[in-house]
Amino acid sequence: MALITAARERLAPVSPDGRTPGPAVLAAALVLIALQLTVRSLLAFRGEFYWDDLILVGRSGMHPLLSFELLGYDHDGHLMPGGFLVAGVVTALAPLQWWPAAATLVAGQALASLAVLRVLWLLLGPRPALLGPLLFYLFTPLTLPSFAWWAAGLNSLPLQAALAWVAGDAIRLVRTGRIRYALSGTAVTVVALLFFEKSVLVPAVAFATVALMYRLDGRRRPVRTAAVRGAPLWLGSALSLAGWAAAYPSLVESRFGAPTADVVRGLTHHGVSFGVLPTLLGGPWRWDRWNPGPPWADPPAGLVVAAWAAVLAVLVWSLRRNRRTGWVWAATALYVAASTAAMISTRFGPDTTYELAQTLRYHTDTAVVVAIAAALILRAPSRGDAPPAQPARRLVAAGCAVTFAASSLWSTATFARTWADNPTGAYLAAAKSALTARPDMPILDHPVSVWVLLPVTHPHNLLSRVFSPLPGRAEIGAVTTELQVLDDGGRLVPAGLVPVRHVLPGPVPDCGHLLTASTTTVLPADTALVGGEWTVQLNYRASADGEIEVGFPAAPRVRVPVTAGLGTVYARVPGAGTGLQARSASAGLDVCLAGGPIGVVVPR
């Protein structure tokens, strides 16, 4: 009992006038959160859709909100039904409008920030020292890249909130024994798993927080005590993880691999030295970018050296000044190592550059872990009698806080400038205007600008996918009578067909290739075509209005409307082969086809 009383006295200090500083600390913490949300709102609402965001929007426009096709989709190794649900709701309310997506980012950040304040309060009580770890979490640039990018934020913000909230629930559970904290912590873990598979680490962080808290408080057998007193939460979490583990491998293709030692060393060094550590001092100050890729941290060499020196200095200081803090450092390092290992094993490849590790989004949640670790170290008992805080020490602490905040805000400003170099917003605005200007004129489906989505995202980079939720637009499909394409600026411009092969003239005099409903006619090409998405120009004479079918052998056929008399129509046909196959798809319709080019459509 004496030990518990002493801990309570240490965590609830009294000011010289006999009052506790709780209300003032809480007010200061809420002001800091308000400032953070103001800064993040400026960043979010000045942003725009980017890369994967358009995949989420496109799939939301193609599939019903609660369909398995939308919620159960394997998105580049992520099983994120929660993220797709949010994207689906946002898309249904305001198709291809950025402001509601930005609002979800700010709302998610508010939840995460309040959850971090809660767990810090539970660990430190109403101590002014609480403001240090909170300030770090709120303003560290470590969380910037994943916050600004909507698709990444839908993964990382629920994870950040869950890490802090479930750790707080675990503390409340072991202190009060109330089962509602086990139910709450389990429910939050389940929700986090719906957004990001890395949420499997949430219960582990919560357990480590409780066990380390007990160890710092001098409890005997801290691990055993944490396991027993928090058993309802650990059991609920284990059952939730078991259910998730049963579903995940059957829905998501494994991306895990075994990289070489050189790749591991390179990505680890770049991720930790150039990525995580400079953000501990408010860095990296500078960002670089190869459009259309995301920004990455580009810290000066001096900042990297200073970050390593600062971490080592704080490590030595904490081990010399506070007892039993070694395990806190070890647990934090283990979390960073786990995040690094997950990034390397799932994202490495022959074309992977080390700058990938400097994008920071693979370590975003580390900010929560570092904040908790800092609170635990501040909670740790001093070696011997701790001297009262001197004005000079308070002044140094305030100076460090102001310096960190200024450094972080500068990094935020430079990131915002780099992030603004995103052509997607202007492209979407021009494209939406162009696609709705003539809704009666069908447009041949084709990829969006490579500055918006690269071909590696095919078929998600097609106009029909990206603009699927846009109301009042022209039909985007496989057939048109007027070749038009969106240029890199999103403007609809006339296009031409660049021939790669030609359909040879047909054998029927004054007709060419005769198409009837009873027979499939072969349209031989001058040379075989390899697999791809090809456009064929069909010059025809039809006996009546109707439809024909055209396609490569063993590939889906395209239904092409024709009108009575002479006409020209363009059809987009996927596949490969030595020629096309065609037939009339309407009873009583006969069509004569002449030879024509097969190729690719480009702006004139």
XYZ file of C-alpha atoms in Angstrom:
604
model
C 0.000 0.000 0.000
C 2.829 2.395 0.758
C 4.240 1.829 -2.725
C 0.862 2.576 -4.360
C 0.372 5.690 -2.223
C 3.811 6.970 -3.140
C 3.115 6.399 -6.823
C -0.160 8.287 -6.589
C 1.535 11.204 -4.871
C 4.220 11.277 -7.524
C 1.657 11.174 -10.376
C -0.631 13.816 -8.853
C 1.712 16.650 -7.873
C 0.555 19.627 -5.843
C 1.475 23.211 -6.649
C 2.898 25.539 -3.951
C -0.577 26.948 -3.263
C -1.885 23.429 -2.541
C -3.850 22.925 -5.735
C -3.329 20.149 -8.273
C -2.424 21.316 -11.776
C -4.939 18.974 -13.422
C -7.331 21.539 -14.971
C -4.477 23.646 -16.305
C -2.711 20.628 -17.801
C -5.932 19.398 -19.397
C -6.650 22.840 -20.828
C -3.112 23.081 -22.233
C -3.430 19.600 -23.751
C -6.730 20.450 -25.426
C -5.261 23.691 -26.789
C -2.364 21.711 -28.290
C -4.810 19.269 -29.899
C -6.829 22.162 -31.295
C -3.656 23.678 -32.763
C -2.692 20.347 -34.295
C -6.111 19.892 -35.877
C -5.958 23.420 -37.265
C -2.607 22.727 -38.919
C -3.738 19.336 -40.180
C -6.995 20.793 -41.508
C -5.073 23.339 -43.554
C -2.994 20.505 -44.985
C -5.952 18.203 -45.617
C -8.392 20.643 -47.223
C -5.692 22.036 -49.504
C -4.924 18.533 -50.711
C -6.488 16.404 -53.377
C -7.058 12.786 -54.344
C -3.865 10.859 -55.050
C -3.093 7.443 -56.563
C -4.849 4.725 -54.512
C -7.558 7.214 -53.570
C -8.874 6.958 -57.122
C -8.915 3.168 -56.892
C -11.058 3.385 -53.756
C -13.367 5.928 -55.401
C -13.587 3.948 -58.650
C -14.461 0.689 -56.943
C -16.994 2.511 -54.771
C -18.737 3.699 -57.926
C -18.731 0.226 -59.495
C -20.014 -1.932 -56.626
C -22.833 -1.693 -54.067
C -21.794 -0.271 -50.710
C -22.234 -3.456 -48.683
C -21.133 -5.892 -51.399
C -18.298 -8.361 -50.926
C -16.796 -7.129 -54.218
C -16.192 -3.768 -52.549
C -15.515 -4.617 -48.917
C -13.614 -7.887 -49.416
C -11.266 -6.634 -52.131
C -7.542 -7.425 -51.832
C -6.091 -3.942 -52.217
C -2.382 -4.448 -52.807
C -2.134 -6.811 -49.856
C -4.487 -4.836 -47.605
C -7.751 -6.286 -46.353
C -9.559 -3.075 -45.432
C -13.353 -3.371 -45.518
C -13.612 -0.472 -43.082
C -11.623 1.766 -45.398
C -13.705 0.798 -48.414
C -16.884 1.352 -46.407
C -15.813 4.903 -45.540
C -14.746 5.504 -49.146
C -18.075 4.152 -50.378
C -20.085 6.429 -48.114
C -17.993 9.479 -49.045
C -18.287 8.663 -52.752
C -22.050 8.174 -52.527
C -22.509 11.501 -50.745
C -20.170 13.585 -52.919
C -18.744 11.711 -55.928
C -15.171 12.698 -56.769
C -15.243 15.653 -54.353
C -12.271 16.016 -52.058
C -13.713 17.938 -49.114
C -15.575 15.015 -47.461
C -12.492 12.823 -47.792
C -10.439 15.574 -46.123
C -13.060 15.789 -43.378
C -12.662 12.067 -42.615
C -8.899 12.595 -42.251
C -9.367 15.420 -39.759
C -12.007 13.444 -37.843
C -9.740 10.396 -37.694
C -6.847 12.540 -36.487
C -9.034 14.067 -33.757
C -9.984 10.594 -32.482
C -6.362 9.451 -32.496
C -5.102 12.587 -30.721
C -7.735 12.349 -27.983
C -6.971 8.647 -27.520
C -3.272 9.457 -27.094
C -4.116 12.154 -24.520
C -6.218 9.611 -22.633
C -3.499 6.980 -22.358
C -0.879 9.575 -21.399
C -3.204 10.884 -18.688
C -3.698 7.368 -17.363
C 0.054 6.821 -17.239
C 1.185 10.164 -15.860
C -1.845 11.757 -14.272
C -2.306 15.547 -14.368
C 1.408 16.273 -14.524
C 2.777 19.041 -16.751
C 5.305 16.467 -17.968
C 2.414 14.838 -19.867
C 2.558 17.688 -22.362
C 5.968 16.561 -23.645
C 4.939 13.164 -25.102
C 1.643 14.681 -26.258
C 3.438 17.510 -28.069
C 5.652 14.962 -29.797
C 2.737 12.892 -31.062
C 0.665 15.858 -32.155
C 3.305 17.612 -34.230
C 5.871 15.020 -35.278
C 6.252 14.908 -39.079
C 6.381 11.118 -38.767
C 2.598 11.013 -39.235
C 2.378 13.591 -42.046
C 2.675 11.475 -45.236
C 0.049 8.946 -44.234
C -2.292 11.668 -42.977
C -2.262 13.696 -46.208
C -2.842 10.647 -48.417
C -6.462 9.556 -47.956
C -5.972 5.855 -48.720
C -3.014 5.694 -46.326
C -4.898 7.669 -43.681
C -7.782 5.204 -43.801
C -5.227 2.569 -42.807
C -3.071 4.423 -40.310
C -5.412 6.718 -38.366
C -7.654 3.903 -37.025
C -4.492 2.008 -36.068
C -3.073 5.009 -34.207
C -6.337 5.541 -32.362
C -6.596 1.848 -31.502
C -3.019 1.595 -30.207
C -3.672 4.403 -27.731
C -7.266 3.551 -26.836
C -6.772 -0.156 -26.214
C -3.640 0.545 -24.142
C -5.762 2.937 -22.099
C -8.535 0.359 -21.745
C -5.967 -2.191 -20.590
C -4.751 0.198 -17.879
C -8.304 0.907 -16.757
C -9.127 -2.811 -16.737
C -6.210 -3.843 -14.526
C -6.881 -0.943 -12.156
C -10.644 -1.341 -11.792
C -11.398 -4.898 -12.891
C -14.429 -3.659 -14.831
C -15.259 -5.928 -17.753
C -16.560 -3.057 -19.839
C -12.977 -2.026 -20.537
C -12.246 -5.517 -21.874
C -15.311 -5.294 -24.114
C -14.392 -1.811 -25.281
C -10.766 -2.742 -25.972
C -11.796 -5.864 -27.882
C -14.338 -3.936 -29.962
C -11.793 -1.244 -30.856
C -9.289 -3.929 -31.862
C -11.864 -5.521 -34.161
C -12.673 -2.168 -35.750
C -8.990 -1.402 -36.276
C -8.503 -4.787 -37.968
C -11.207 -3.786 -40.456
C -8.985 -0.926 -41.586
C -5.420 -2.256 -41.432
C -3.869 -5.677 -40.937
C -1.060 -4.160 -38.860
C -3.649 -3.766 -36.109
C -2.709 -7.287 -35.035
C -0.072 -5.466 -32.960
C -2.634 -3.491 -30.952
C -3.127 -6.090 -28.167
C 0.638 -6.639 -27.952
C 1.264 -2.924 -27.411
C -1.497 -2.793 -24.794
C -0.041 -5.775 -22.941
C 3.474 -4.337 -23.083
C 2.200 -1.004 -21.746
C 0.598 -2.630 -18.708
C 3.517 -4.972 -18.029
C 6.071 -2.154 -18.298
C 3.922 0.093 -16.087
C 3.881 -2.610 -13.420
C 7.622 -3.107 -13.721
C 8.322 0.605 -13.384
C 6.054 0.727 -10.333
C 8.055 -2.059 -8.711
C 5.392 -4.762 -8.891
C 6.606 -8.326 -8.484
C 6.153 -10.517 -11.554
C 4.871 -7.661 -13.748
C 4.296 -9.837 -16.816
C 2.321 -12.437 -14.880
C 0.315 -9.767 -13.079
C -0.513 -7.998 -16.353
C -1.578 -11.297 -17.898
C -3.857 -12.239 -14.968
C -5.455 -8.873 -14.290
C -6.004 -8.109 -17.965
C -7.059 -11.647 -18.919
C -10.565 -10.720 -20.192
C -9.069 -8.253 -22.678
C -6.311 -10.608 -23.779
C -8.830 -13.425 -24.279
C -11.176 -11.228 -26.292
C -8.285 -9.951 -28.387
C -6.991 -13.476 -29.003
C -10.396 -14.634 -30.235
C -10.666 -11.600 -32.498
C -7.193 -12.178 -33.935
C -7.968 -15.859 -34.475
C -11.069 -14.999 -36.491
C -9.173 -12.413 -38.495
C -6.280 -14.827 -39.124
C -8.715 -17.413 -40.461
C -10.184 -14.959 -42.979
C -7.137 -12.960 -44.075
C -5.123 -15.670 -45.918
C -8.180 -16.790 -47.869
C -8.949 -13.261 -49.072
C -5.522 -11.705 -49.608
C -2.682 -12.906 -51.771
C 0.513 -13.199 -49.742
C 3.158 -10.546 -50.474
C 5.742 -11.896 -48.053
C 9.176 -12.738 -49.386
C 12.789 -13.188 -48.353
C 14.975 -10.258 -49.468
C 18.751 -10.320 -49.620
C 20.885 -9.107 -46.744
C 21.916 -6.026 -48.730
C 18.283 -5.062 -49.292
C 17.518 -5.517 -45.587
C 20.479 -3.369 -44.553
C 19.718 -0.680 -47.109
C 16.007 -0.334 -46.369
C 16.585 -0.495 -42.606
C 19.275 2.182 -42.707
C 17.206 4.502 -44.893
C 14.031 3.902 -42.917
C 15.560 4.470 -39.485
C 18.431 6.899 -40.067
C 16.829 9.039 -42.780
C 13.230 8.402 -41.819
C 12.250 7.790 -38.204
C 15.105 9.338 -36.195
C 15.090 12.836 -37.765
C 11.366 13.126 -36.992
C 12.194 12.782 -33.291
C 13.781 16.233 -33.595
C 11.014 17.642 -35.772
C 12.747 16.790 -39.046
C 13.346 15.984 -41.809
C 12.938 19.683 -42.826
C 13.339 18.720 -46.492
C 11.344 16.418 -48.787
C 11.990 15.140 -52.274
C 9.715 13.603 -54.853
C 9.662 11.847 -58.212
C 6.181 12.453 -59.572
C 3.852 10.639 -59.609
C 5.419 8.928 -56.584
C 4.845 10.201 -53.023
C 7.252 12.519 -51.169
C 10.023 11.066 -49.065
C 12.108 12.481 -46.234
C 15.401 14.031 -47.355
C 17.043 15.226 -44.132
C 20.400 17.046 -44.104
C 23.326 14.923 -42.976
C 23.783 17.125 -39.918
C 20.230 16.439 -38.767
C 20.753 12.681 -39.125
C 23.891 12.849 -36.979
C 22.153 15.079 -34.441
C 19.197 12.661 -34.251
C 21.431 9.682 -33.529
C 23.340 11.705 -30.931
C 20.134 12.898 -29.277
C 18.672 9.385 -29.048
C 21.883 8.028 -27.524
C 22.089 10.964 -25.088
C 18.490 10.505 -23.925
C 19.064 6.755 -23.624
C 22.083 7.261 -21.357
C 20.318 9.998 -19.380
C 17.203 7.909 -18.758
C 19.163 4.810 -17.759
C 21.314 6.815 -15.344
C 18.487 8.891 -13.890
C 15.556 6.459 -13.820
C 15.347 2.877 -12.705
C 14.033 -0.027 -14.771
C 13.694 1.909 -18.064
C 15.861 -0.425 -20.148
C 12.905 -2.632 -21.037
C 10.951 0.403 -22.264
C 13.711 1.203 -24.736
C 13.929 -2.439 -25.787
C 10.178 -2.681 -26.386
C 10.180 0.520 -28.453
C 13.112 -0.674 -30.543
C 11.330 -3.998 -31.063
C 8.246 -2.210 -32.417
C 10.353 -0.181 -34.852
C 12.080 -3.392 -35.926
C 8.733 -5.133 -36.461
C 7.461 -2.265 -38.608
C 10.675 -2.308 -40.622
C 10.506 -6.064 -41.116
C 6.884 -5.869 -42.280
C 7.762 -3.155 -44.796
C 10.775 -5.012 -46.175
C 9.156 -8.433 -46.424
C 6.042 -7.166 -48.226
C 7.288 -4.256 -50.338
C 10.726 -5.202 -51.603
C 11.233 -6.139 -55.229
C 13.687 -5.846 -58.089
C 12.618 -2.241 -58.736
C 12.373 -1.155 -55.099
C 14.435 1.901 -54.211
C 15.679 2.701 -50.727
C 13.675 5.937 -50.803
C 10.589 3.774 -50.230
C 11.623 3.458 -46.583
C 11.925 7.244 -46.321
C 8.269 7.852 -47.208
C 7.587 7.345 -43.441
C 4.112 5.865 -43.894
C 5.332 2.413 -42.860
C 6.344 3.822 -39.466
C 3.481 6.257 -38.827
C 2.055 4.315 -35.880
C 5.484 4.380 -34.223
C 4.610 7.918 -33.123
C 2.002 6.519 -30.713
C 4.434 3.927 -29.370
C 7.162 6.533 -28.827
C 4.698 8.786 -26.983
C 3.678 5.920 -24.677
C 7.313 4.967 -24.156
C 8.208 8.545 -23.224
C 5.358 8.608 -20.708
C 6.563 5.349 -19.178
C 10.086 6.713 -18.840
C 8.733 9.867 -17.172
C 6.735 7.619 -14.844
C 9.812 5.590 -13.859
C 11.183 6.145 -10.338
C 14.379 8.154 -10.049
C 17.592 6.695 -8.720
C 17.790 8.095 -5.221
C 15.865 11.174 -4.128
C 14.816 13.177 -7.120
C 15.542 16.907 -6.709
C 12.555 19.197 -7.204
C 12.193 20.749 -10.602
C 14.310 23.879 -10.779
C 13.324 26.963 -12.809
C 16.347 26.391 -15.034
C 15.233 22.832 -15.808
C 11.725 24.035 -16.594
C 13.182 26.678 -18.868
C 15.273 24.082 -20.699
C 12.262 21.799 -21.084
C 10.166 24.664 -22.430
C 12.960 25.620 -24.822
C 13.190 22.056 -26.126
C 9.421 21.950 -26.609
C 9.359 25.226 -28.524
C 12.323 24.150 -30.652
C 10.704 20.813 -31.482
C 7.399 22.469 -32.347
C 9.094 25.036 -34.597
C 11.165 22.335 -36.293
C 8.073 20.180 -36.833
C 6.021 23.059 -38.221
C 8.807 23.891 -40.658
C 8.872 20.260 -41.815
C 5.089 20.405 -42.149
C 5.311 23.534 -44.302
C 7.963 22.050 -46.591
C 5.957 18.827 -46.867
C 2.850 20.803 -47.815
C 4.768 22.520 -50.624
C 6.038 19.196 -51.928
C 2.655 17.485 -51.557
C 0.980 20.316 -53.489
C 2.872 19.188 -56.585
C -0.007 16.888 -57.462
C -1.660 17.248 -60.879
C -4.605 15.043 -59.928
C -6.848 17.844 -58.716
C -6.582 19.931 -61.869
C -6.919 16.810 -64.016
C -10.096 15.677 -62.256
C -11.674 19.129 -62.412
C -11.081 19.438 -66.163
C -12.094 15.835 -66.820
C -15.372 16.110 -64.890
C -16.283 19.186 -66.901
C -15.363 17.530 -70.201
C -17.142 14.248 -69.507
C -20.399 15.954 -68.554
C -20.393 18.537 -71.369
C -21.741 16.074 -74.017
C -23.387 13.219 -72.136
C -24.936 11.865 -75.368
C -21.559 11.177 -77.056
C -19.960 7.861 -75.976
C -16.233 7.961 -75.251
C -13.901 5.076 -75.885
C -12.456 3.778 -72.641
C -8.758 4.515 -72.171
C -6.229 5.065 -69.352
C -6.085 8.306 -67.419
C -2.902 10.372 -67.548
C 0.256 8.606 -66.399
C 0.772 11.582 -64.060
C -2.389 10.512 -62.255
C -2.176 6.692 -62.315
C 0.602 4.621 -63.846
C -0.159 1.616 -66.085
C 0.875 -0.760 -63.265
C -2.540 -0.060 -61.713
C -4.425 -1.409 -64.771
C -7.394 -1.846 -65.020
C -8.008 0.664 -62.219
C -6.427 3.412 -64.336
C -9.169 3.272 -66.981
C -11.605 6.161 -67.349
C -14.536 3.832 -66.826
C -13.151 2.870 -63.400
C -11.945 6.255 -62.140
C -15.084 8.134 -63.217
C -17.586 5.365 -62.502
C -19.354 7.379 -59.761
C -19.517 10.658 -61.746
C -23.191 11.533 -62.348
C -24.385 12.918 -65.675
C -21.287 11.907 -67.589
C -20.991 10.528 -71.095
C -20.995 6.767 -71.463
C -17.470 5.393 -71.278
C -17.215 2.040 -72.960
C -15.878 -0.076 -75.772
C -17.591 1.633 -78.737
C -17.736 5.141 -80.179
C -18.271 6.866 -83.512
C -16.018 9.806 -82.613
C -12.485 9.274 -81.339
C -11.708 11.512 -78.371
C -9.359 11.141 -75.411
C -8.525 13.039 -72.269
C -5.087 14.611 -72.505
C -2.692 14.988 -69.567
C -4.562 18.083 -68.477
C -7.933 16.319 -68.391
C -9.243 18.093 -71.490
C -11.259 16.109 -74.038
C -9.421 16.408 -77.376
C -9.795 14.801 -80.819
C -7.837 11.580 -81.219
C -6.531 9.413 -84.003
C -5.941 5.702 -84.448
C -2.288 4.772 -84.918
C -2.276 1.518 -86.950
C -0.304 -1.430 -85.626
C -1.933 -4.068 -87.851
C -4.658 -4.038 -90.516
C -7.733 -6.163 -91.138
C -7.287 -7.509 -94.669
C -9.951 -6.805 -97.324
C -12.680 -9.419 -97.508
C -13.412 -11.883 -100.329
C -17.020 -10.856 -101.141
C -17.218 -8.503 -104.163
C -18.664 -5.059 -103.369
C -18.891 -6.059 -99.724
C -15.646 -7.318 -98.232
C -16.491 -9.401 -95.179
C -20.159 -10.346 -95.019
C -21.586 -10.699 -91.499
C -24.793 -12.603 -90.889
C -26.505 -13.896 -87.786
C -25.972 -17.515 -88.780
C -22.222 -17.551 -89.323
C -19.111 -16.267 -87.556
C -16.783 -14.570 -90.031
C -13.021 -14.441 -89.619
C -11.405 -11.037 -90.204
C -7.733 -11.936 -90.795
C -5.006 -9.412 -89.916
C -1.860 -8.867 -91.953
C 0.257 -9.970 -88.946
C -0.538 -11.523 -85.579
C -1.079 -9.219 -82.585
C 0.253 -9.829 -79.086
C -2.031 -9.546 -76.073
C -3.279 -6.088 -75.232
C -6.137 -3.618 -75.464
C -6.573 -2.778 -79.149
C -8.904 -0.468 -81.047
C -10.251 -1.493 -84.444
C -11.809 0.818 -87.016
C -14.874 -0.830 -88.532
C -15.982 0.640 -91.882
C -19.371 -0.926 -92.617
C -22.544 -0.934 -94.682
C -25.553 -2.257 -92.783
C -28.911 -3.381 -94.097
C -30.691 -2.044 -91.000
C -30.108 -0.725 -87.515
C -28.787 -3.389 -85.148
C -25.696 -4.806 -83.476
C -22.708 -6.898 -84.443
C -20.238 -8.770 -82.248
C -16.477 -8.391 -82.724
C -13.547 -9.853 -80.807
C -10.398 -11.926 -80.791
C -10.654 -15.710 -80.458
C -10.792 -16.841 -76.805
C -11.494 -13.253 -75.688
C -14.720 -11.493 -74.739
C -16.612 -10.106 -77.707
C -17.778 -6.523 -77.953
C -21.309 -5.662 -79.069
C -21.137 -2.820 -81.593
C -24.247 -0.828 -82.607
C -24.561 -0.058 -86.328
C -27.064 2.056 -88.273
C -28.574 1.410 -91.682
C -26.334 2.476 -94.543
C -22.667 3.463 -94.552
C -20.872 4.166 -91.301
C -17.667 4.017 -89.298
C -17.399 2.911 -85.696
C -14.450 2.259 -83.378
C -14.398 -0.705 -81.011
C -11.974 -1.473 -78.182
C -11.215 -5.197 -78.273
C -8.944 -6.982 -75.780
C -6.897 -10.039 -76.703
C -4.411 -11.395 -79.229
C -4.340 -13.465 -82.365
C -3.991 -13.531 -86.142
C -7.317 -11.821 -86.668
C -10.752 -10.969 -85.353
C -14.016 -12.842 -85.425
C -17.335 -11.131 -86.103
C -21.010 -11.927 -86.602
C -24.346 -10.155 -86.790
C -26.078 -10.072 -83.418
C -29.494 -8.958 -84.738
C -31.943 -11.139 -86.644
C -32.205 -10.167 -90.272
C -29.214 -7.828 -90.117
C -26.549 -8.212 -92.793
C -23.398 -6.106 -92.588
C -20.525 -5.643 -94.985
C -17.145 -4.825 -93.438
C -14.170 -3.368 -95.286
C -10.560 -3.700 -94.211
C -9.345 -1.271 -91.561
C -6.608 -0.488 -89.061
C -6.095 -2.088 -85.664
C -3.994 -0.041 -83.275
C -3.890 2.396 -80.384
C -5.708 5.664 -79.868
C -3.623 8.787 -79.232
C -4.409 12.508 -79.116
C -4.027 14.252 -82.451
